[in-house]
Amino acid sequence: MAESQYTIANDAKRCVKCGLCVAFCPIPGVLEVGPDGHPAVVDEAACVGCQTCSGNCPKRALTVEAIGDATFDPYADEERARPLAKERQEHLGKLQRSIMESLGLRWQPVAVSLIKADELLPEAPMPTENLRFCQAMMAARRGASILMPPFRHSCPDGTSIFGMTGVPEKLATGEIYVLFHKVVDAEAAARMVAERPTLAPKSRRATYVAPLAKTVREPDVVVFTGTPEQMMWLCMSMSYYDGHRFDFAASGFNSMCVEAVLLPMERNEPNITFGCYGCRAATDIGEDMMFMGVPTDRLETIAQGAAELAKKAIPDSRNKIYVEPIM
Ligand code: SF4
Ligand code: SF4
């Protein structure tokens, strides 16, 4: 019989019996929900040490520790994707600098790619600790490039909504949001879940985020961080040429994964988000900051429109030209 290379332990005092760890384990038969509702270790020797279970435990109740020098590194010998052509990378860098200068943005726009199941991974660093997707996003706006397969994610919502795993039943029904007091009852939870997009299970293998100027992949979506005033100018820069009004969807649930990334991807339209309880609790997002995800093909229009607005409209507005002088 094979020997265990990892030990799995559950802190029953912390564990709320949500079952997410069991649902997220990619190796059948390692964990199951025990008769007392806590996770039970059935076949420890089959555990590969990926930490998808412990990383996605909302209470940090589960731990997986290597026995000896066992390590989990499934991509060590895998070929990586060719990076974006140099000219395209330089062009995206120019767009980033132009938009940031025109609007006075403090934070770098973040290029987001959801790597499909049949695609090669880009050459980019993986974090040594599990992170929430929103934490990776906030690090990317400061300059970090981060590649995260599902076993490096630590938000069960983001991990499953992005199609890197299946969706555990308690997330699919919304039951978990009642358990954590995020909605009043099962009906409200079910509606919230039904109104958000979710990618097909196992359709994606990793998320990749990087500052737009540094991305090595053509992004699916670009996410801007800014004040409400800067978001207004982003809208106006896109409306500058066609007068289009936007129809945004925001809820305070699943801000970065759904509202900033999946909705712009699915609708091919920009979307704003105010952040959610998860990303505001897990990152240093300022109270005065919000976000907008835009499809990549809008960047040219934004850069051109913002440059036009920066000639007169933006400085006039910031100089409060219509405010009466105080007598
Ligand atoms: S995910 Fe964490 S809290 Fe939920 S059952 Fe597993 S150990 Fe308990
Ligand atoms: S470390 Fe990976 S293989 Fe082991 S129990 Fe957790 S999810 Fe399953």
Short mmCIF file of C-alpha atoms and ligand atoms in Angstrom, two decimals:
data_model
loop_
_atom_site.label_atom_id
_atom_site.label_comp_id
_atom_site.label_asym_id
_atom_site.label_seq_id
_atom_site.Cartn_x
_atom_site.Cartn_y
_atom_site.Cartn_z
CA MET A 1 0.00 0.00 0.00
CA ALA A 2 1.27 3.48 -0.95
CA GLU A 3 2.55 5.65 1.87
CA SER A 4 1.03 9.06 2.59
CA GLN A 5 3.16 12.00 1.49
CA TYR A 6 0.90 14.58 3.10
CA THR A 7 -1.05 14.85 6.33
CA ILE A 8 -4.47 16.45 6.26
CA ALA A 9 -5.91 17.89 9.47
CA ASN A 10 -9.17 19.66 10.26
CA ASP A 11 -9.68 22.06 13.14
CA ALA A 12 -13.23 21.12 14.16
CA LYS A 13 -13.58 24.27 16.27
CA ARG A 14 -13.09 26.48 13.22
CA CYS A 15 -14.83 24.26 10.66
CA VAL A 16 -18.40 25.28 9.79
CA LYS A 17 -19.14 22.04 7.90
CA CYS A 18 -19.65 23.83 4.59
CA GLY A 19 -18.19 20.90 2.63
CA LEU A 20 -16.29 23.10 0.17
CA CYS A 21 -12.99 21.32 0.82
CA VAL A 22 -14.51 17.97 -0.14
CA ALA A 23 -16.14 19.44 -3.24
CA PHE A 24 -12.95 21.14 -4.42
CA CYS A 25 -10.56 18.18 -4.05
CA PRO A 26 -9.67 17.11 -7.61
CA ILE A 27 -8.65 13.58 -6.56
CA PRO A 28 -11.69 11.34 -6.04
CA GLY A 29 -11.83 9.43 -2.78
CA VAL A 30 -9.33 11.43 -0.71
CA LEU A 31 -11.93 13.34 1.31
CA GLU A 32 -15.60 12.85 2.06
CA VAL A 33 -18.16 14.52 4.28
CA GLY A 34 -18.12 12.53 7.51
CA PRO A 35 -21.18 11.51 9.55
CA ASP A 36 -20.68 14.56 11.82
CA GLY A 37 -20.60 16.91 8.80
CA HIS A 38 -16.87 17.61 9.07
CA PRO A 39 -14.51 16.54 6.27
CA ALA A 40 -13.18 13.04 6.80
CA VAL A 41 -9.89 11.84 5.32
CA VAL A 42 -10.60 8.57 3.52
CA ASP A 43 -7.45 7.95 1.47
CA GLU A 44 -4.60 10.18 2.62
CA ALA A 45 -2.08 8.29 0.48
CA ALA A 46 -3.90 9.46 -2.68
CA CYS A 47 -3.53 13.12 -1.70
CA VAL A 48 -1.18 14.96 -4.10
CA GLY A 49 -0.69 17.95 -1.81
CA CYS A 50 -2.21 20.51 -4.19
CA GLN A 51 -3.94 22.42 -1.34
CA THR A 52 -7.04 23.18 -3.42
CA CYS A 53 -9.03 22.06 -0.36
CA SER A 54 -7.22 24.08 2.30
CA GLY A 55 -6.76 27.09 0.03
CA ASN A 56 -10.50 27.34 -0.60
CA CYS A 57 -11.56 26.72 3.01
CA PRO A 58 -13.31 29.95 4.05
CA LYS A 59 -12.45 29.39 7.73
CA ARG A 60 -8.82 28.26 7.28
CA ALA A 61 -9.79 25.17 9.24
CA LEU A 62 -8.10 22.60 7.02
CA THR A 63 -4.34 22.16 6.72
CA VAL A 64 -2.29 19.99 4.39
CA GLU A 65 1.34 19.46 5.32
CA ALA A 66 4.08 17.64 3.45
CA ILE A 67 5.72 14.69 5.11
CA GLY A 68 9.42 14.99 4.37
CA ASP A 69 10.32 16.89 1.19
CA ALA A 70 7.22 16.13 -0.92
CA THR A 71 6.27 19.05 -3.22
CA PHE A 72 3.44 19.65 -5.67
CA ASP A 73 4.71 21.17 -8.93
CA PRO A 74 2.75 19.73 -11.87
CA TYR A 75 4.01 22.30 -14.39
CA ALA A 76 7.75 22.06 -13.78
CA ASP A 77 8.45 20.45 -17.19
CA GLU A 78 5.50 21.81 -19.17
CA GLU A 79 6.10 23.91 -22.28
CA ARG A 80 4.95 27.53 -21.90
CA ALA A 81 3.02 29.70 -24.38
CA ARG A 82 4.87 32.08 -26.71
CA PRO A 83 4.73 35.59 -25.31
CA LEU A 84 2.83 38.42 -26.96
CA ALA A 85 4.69 39.95 -29.93
CA LYS A 86 7.02 42.75 -28.84
CA GLU A 87 5.25 45.36 -31.02
CA ARG A 88 1.87 44.53 -29.47
CA GLN A 89 3.32 44.64 -25.97
CA GLU A 90 4.85 48.05 -26.70
CA HIS A 91 1.55 49.28 -28.10
CA LEU A 92 -0.37 48.15 -25.01
CA GLY A 93 2.27 49.93 -22.91
CA LYS A 94 1.68 53.13 -24.91
CA LEU A 95 -2.08 52.84 -24.41
CA GLN A 96 -1.57 52.34 -20.65
CA ARG A 97 0.66 55.41 -20.33
CA SER A 98 -1.62 57.56 -22.46
CA ILE A 99 -4.81 56.65 -20.56
CA MET A 100 -3.15 56.99 -17.15
CA GLU A 101 -1.78 60.41 -18.06
CA SER A 102 -5.01 61.74 -19.58
CA LEU A 103 -7.15 60.67 -16.61
CA GLY A 104 -4.55 61.05 -13.85
CA LEU A 105 -4.88 57.41 -12.77
CA ARG A 106 -2.80 56.34 -9.79
CA TRP A 107 -3.02 52.59 -10.37
CA GLN A 108 -1.99 50.64 -13.44
CA PRO A 109 -4.78 49.06 -15.51
CA VAL A 110 -4.71 45.28 -15.09
CA ALA A 111 -4.77 42.89 -18.05
CA VAL A 112 -6.77 39.75 -17.20
CA SER A 113 -6.60 36.44 -19.08
CA LEU A 114 -8.60 33.34 -18.25
CA ILE A 115 -6.46 30.55 -19.70
CA LYS A 116 -8.57 27.93 -21.47
CA ALA A 117 -8.26 24.24 -20.59
CA ASP A 118 -6.48 23.43 -23.87
CA GLU A 119 -4.08 26.40 -23.87
CA LEU A 120 -0.47 26.53 -22.74
CA LEU A 121 0.23 28.54 -19.63
CA PRO A 122 2.10 31.82 -20.07
CA GLU A 123 5.56 32.25 -18.58
CA ALA A 124 4.72 34.11 -15.37
CA PRO A 125 5.40 33.69 -11.65
CA MET A 126 3.02 31.69 -9.46
CA PRO A 127 2.54 32.84 -5.87
CA THR A 128 3.95 30.57 -3.19
CA GLU A 129 0.83 31.10 -1.05
CA ASN A 130 -2.81 30.80 -2.07
CA LEU A 131 -4.38 34.13 -3.02
CA ARG A 132 -7.85 35.37 -3.76
CA PHE A 133 -8.30 36.55 -7.35
CA CYS A 134 -9.01 40.06 -6.03
CA GLN A 135 -5.74 40.00 -4.06
CA ALA A 136 -3.88 39.12 -7.25
CA MET A 137 -5.67 41.97 -9.06
CA MET A 138 -4.72 44.49 -6.41
CA ALA A 139 -1.09 43.33 -6.57
CA ALA A 140 -1.13 43.60 -10.38
CA ARG A 141 -2.29 47.23 -10.28
CA ARG A 142 0.95 47.86 -8.33
CA GLY A 143 3.07 46.06 -10.96
CA ALA A 144 2.96 42.31 -10.20
CA SER A 145 2.38 39.59 -12.81
CA ILE A 146 0.64 36.55 -11.30
CA LEU A 147 -0.37 33.18 -12.76
CA MET A 148 -2.76 31.14 -10.63
CA PRO A 149 -4.03 27.63 -11.39
CA PRO A 150 -6.98 26.57 -9.21
CA PHE A 151 -4.73 25.20 -6.49
CA ARG A 152 -3.26 28.68 -5.95
CA HIS A 153 -6.68 30.37 -5.61
CA SER A 154 -8.20 30.85 -2.19
CA CYS A 155 -11.66 32.26 -2.90
CA PRO A 156 -14.16 29.45 -3.52
CA ASP A 157 -16.40 31.79 -5.53
CA GLY A 158 -13.66 32.96 -7.90
CA THR A 159 -12.17 29.49 -8.31
CA SER A 160 -15.45 27.91 -9.37
CA ILE A 161 -17.10 30.85 -11.17
CA PHE A 162 -14.08 31.10 -13.47
CA GLY A 163 -14.62 27.46 -14.51
CA MET A 164 -11.36 26.12 -13.07
CA THR A 165 -13.26 23.53 -10.99
CA GLY A 166 -16.84 22.42 -10.68
CA VAL A 167 -19.20 24.59 -8.63
CA PRO A 168 -19.78 23.02 -5.18
CA GLU A 169 -23.48 22.47 -4.54
CA LYS A 170 -23.67 24.91 -1.65
CA LEU A 171 -22.27 27.63 -3.88
CA ALA A 172 -24.50 26.66 -6.81
CA THR A 173 -27.65 26.87 -4.65
CA GLY A 174 -26.45 29.94 -2.74
CA GLU A 175 -26.76 28.11 0.60
CA ILE A 176 -23.27 29.18 1.57
CA TYR A 177 -24.23 32.89 1.40
CA VAL A 178 -27.01 32.31 3.94
CA LEU A 179 -24.55 30.38 6.15
CA PHE A 180 -22.18 33.38 6.11
CA HIS A 181 -25.00 35.94 6.62
CA LYS A 182 -24.56 37.64 3.24
CA VAL A 183 -28.25 37.40 2.25
CA VAL A 184 -31.48 37.07 4.19
CA ASP A 185 -32.62 33.63 3.00
CA ALA A 186 -32.30 30.83 0.46
CA GLU A 187 -34.57 32.57 -2.03
CA ALA A 188 -32.44 35.72 -2.13
CA ALA A 189 -29.30 33.59 -2.34
CA ALA A 190 -30.68 31.56 -5.24
CA ARG A 191 -31.58 34.72 -7.13
CA MET A 192 -28.15 36.27 -6.61
CA VAL A 193 -26.50 33.10 -7.91
CA ALA A 194 -28.87 32.77 -10.87
CA GLU A 195 -28.16 36.34 -11.99
CA ARG A 196 -24.40 35.88 -12.26
CA PRO A 197 -22.56 34.18 -15.13
CA THR A 198 -20.41 31.13 -14.43
CA LEU A 199 -17.99 29.52 -16.88
CA ALA A 200 -18.38 25.81 -17.67
CA PRO A 201 -16.65 23.52 -15.13
CA LYS A 202 -13.02 22.70 -16.03
CA SER A 203 -13.17 25.03 -19.06
CA ARG A 204 -10.30 27.17 -17.71
CA ARG A 205 -7.03 26.07 -16.15
CA ALA A 206 -5.63 29.29 -14.69
CA THR A 207 -6.01 33.02 -14.27
CA TYR A 208 -3.25 35.39 -15.34
CA VAL A 209 -3.12 39.05 -14.32
CA ALA A 210 -0.47 41.67 -15.06
CA PRO A 211 -0.20 45.43 -15.60
CA LEU A 212 -1.39 46.14 -19.15
CA ALA A 213 2.11 47.36 -20.10
CA LYS A 214 3.69 44.10 -18.94
CA THR A 215 1.20 41.44 -20.05
CA VAL A 216 2.66 38.53 -22.04
CA ARG A 217 -0.81 37.48 -23.30
CA GLU A 218 -3.52 39.29 -25.23
CA PRO A 219 -5.94 40.11 -22.38
CA ASP A 220 -9.61 39.10 -22.31
CA VAL A 221 -10.49 42.16 -20.24
CA VAL A 222 -8.66 45.16 -18.80
CA VAL A 223 -9.66 46.37 -15.33
CA PHE A 224 -9.20 49.97 -14.25
CA THR A 225 -9.05 51.14 -10.62
CA GLY A 226 -10.03 54.73 -9.95
CA THR A 227 -12.22 57.25 -8.22
CA PRO A 228 -15.85 57.71 -9.29
CA GLU A 229 -14.73 60.87 -11.11
CA GLN A 230 -12.12 58.93 -13.09
CA MET A 231 -14.73 56.27 -13.92
CA MET A 232 -16.92 59.04 -15.29
CA TRP A 233 -14.12 60.12 -17.65
CA LEU A 234 -13.56 56.51 -18.69
CA CYS A 235 -17.25 56.35 -19.66
CA MET A 236 -17.05 59.68 -21.44
CA SER A 237 -13.92 58.68 -23.34
CA MET A 238 -15.84 55.70 -24.78
CA SER A 239 -18.95 57.79 -25.47
CA TYR A 240 -16.89 60.61 -27.02
CA TYR A 241 -17.24 59.25 -30.56
CA ASP A 242 -20.72 57.67 -30.53
CA GLY A 243 -22.64 59.05 -27.55
CA HIS A 244 -23.39 55.53 -26.25
CA ARG A 245 -24.87 55.23 -22.73
CA PHE A 246 -23.88 52.21 -20.67
CA ASP A 247 -26.08 49.75 -18.84
CA PHE A 248 -24.05 48.55 -15.85
CA ALA A 249 -24.72 45.57 -13.55
CA ALA A 250 -23.39 45.82 -10.00
CA SER A 251 -24.43 44.12 -6.79
CA GLY A 252 -21.64 44.03 -4.23
CA PHE A 253 -21.33 40.28 -4.78
CA ASN A 254 -18.38 38.80 -6.70
CA SER A 255 -16.95 42.14 -7.72
CA MET A 256 -13.67 41.26 -9.40
CA CYS A 257 -14.53 37.85 -10.85
CA VAL A 258 -18.07 38.50 -12.09
CA GLU A 259 -18.57 42.24 -12.36
CA ALA A 260 -15.10 43.36 -13.51
CA VAL A 261 -14.19 40.34 -15.66
CA LEU A 262 -16.97 37.90 -16.64
CA LEU A 263 -19.70 40.44 -17.42
CA PRO A 264 -17.48 42.54 -19.75
CA MET A 265 -16.30 39.29 -21.41
CA GLU A 266 -19.79 37.90 -21.82
CA ARG A 267 -21.50 41.10 -22.93
CA ASN A 268 -18.55 42.64 -24.78
CA GLU A 269 -19.44 45.84 -22.93
CA PRO A 270 -17.68 47.72 -20.11
CA ASN A 271 -18.99 47.18 -16.59
CA ILE A 272 -18.41 49.00 -13.32
CA THR A 273 -18.14 47.49 -9.88
CA PHE A 274 -17.93 49.02 -6.41
CA GLY A 275 -15.94 46.11 -4.98
CA CYS A 276 -17.50 43.36 -2.89
CA TYR A 277 -17.35 42.34 0.78
CA GLY A 278 -14.68 39.77 -0.09
CA CYS A 279 -12.28 42.00 -1.97
CA ARG A 280 -12.75 44.93 0.41
CA ALA A 281 -12.04 42.62 3.37
CA ALA A 282 -9.05 40.92 1.76
CA THR A 283 -7.18 43.84 0.14
CA ASP A 284 -6.15 47.43 0.76
CA ILE A 285 -8.67 48.89 -1.70
CA GLY A 286 -9.39 52.46 -0.59
CA GLU A 287 -12.94 53.42 0.38
CA ASP A 288 -12.88 56.00 -2.40
CA MET A 289 -11.91 53.53 -5.15
CA MET A 290 -14.04 51.58 -7.61
CA PHE A 291 -13.38 49.59 -10.77
CA MET A 292 -14.31 49.21 -14.41
CA GLY A 293 -13.66 46.17 -16.60
CA VAL A 294 -13.50 46.86 -20.34
CA PRO A 295 -13.13 44.52 -23.32
CA THR A 296 -9.61 44.88 -24.72
CA ASP A 297 -10.83 46.21 -28.07
CA ARG A 298 -12.10 49.39 -26.34
CA LEU A 299 -8.61 50.50 -25.30
CA GLU A 300 -7.92 52.47 -28.50
CA THR A 301 -11.17 54.40 -28.16
CA ILE A 302 -10.53 55.07 -24.48
CA ALA A 303 -7.01 56.33 -25.16
CA GLN A 304 -8.15 58.61 -28.02
CA GLY A 305 -11.29 59.85 -26.27
CA ALA A 306 -9.46 60.48 -23.00
CA ALA A 307 -6.72 62.42 -24.82
CA GLU A 308 -9.37 64.66 -26.41
CA LEU A 309 -11.17 65.20 -23.11
CA ALA A 310 -7.86 65.98 -21.37
CA LYS A 311 -7.37 69.01 -23.62
CA LYS A 312 -10.21 71.03 -22.07
CA ALA A 313 -13.11 69.14 -20.49
CA ILE A 314 -11.14 67.38 -17.76
CA PRO A 315 -9.09 70.38 -16.58
CA ASP A 316 -12.15 72.67 -16.74
CA SER A 317 -14.16 70.23 -14.66
CA ARG A 318 -11.39 69.75 -12.11
CA ASN A 319 -10.93 73.53 -11.92
CA LYS A 320 -14.65 73.82 -11.07
CA ILE A 321 -15.22 76.50 -13.69
CA TYR A 322 -18.95 76.74 -12.98
CA VAL A 323 -18.57 77.25 -9.23
CA GLU A 324 -19.36 80.85 -8.31
CA PRO A 325 -16.48 82.69 -6.61
CA ILE A 326 -17.06 83.04 -2.84
CA MET A 327 -17.80 86.72 -2.13
S1 SF4 B 1 -13.97 24.04 3.71
FE1 SF4 B 1 -13.19 24.45 5.78
S2 SF4 B 1 -14.99 25.08 6.95
FE2 SF4 B 1 -15.75 24.07 5.09
S3 SF4 B 1 -16.03 21.89 5.71
FE3 SF4 B 1 -13.96 22.07 4.82
S4 SF4 B 1 -12.64 22.43 6.62
FE4 SF4 B 1 -14.74 22.86 7.27
S1 SF4 B 2 -4.30 18.69 -0.99
FE1 SF4 B 2 -5.30 18.43 -3.01
S2 SF4 B 2 -5.41 16.21 -3.29
FE2 SF4 B 2 -4.99 16.55 -1.10
S3 SF4 B 2 -7.00 16.56 -0.12
FE3 SF4 B 2 -6.50 18.67 -0.60
S4 SF4 B 2 -7.42 19.05 -2.61
FE4 SF4 B 2 -7.35 16.80 -2.32
#
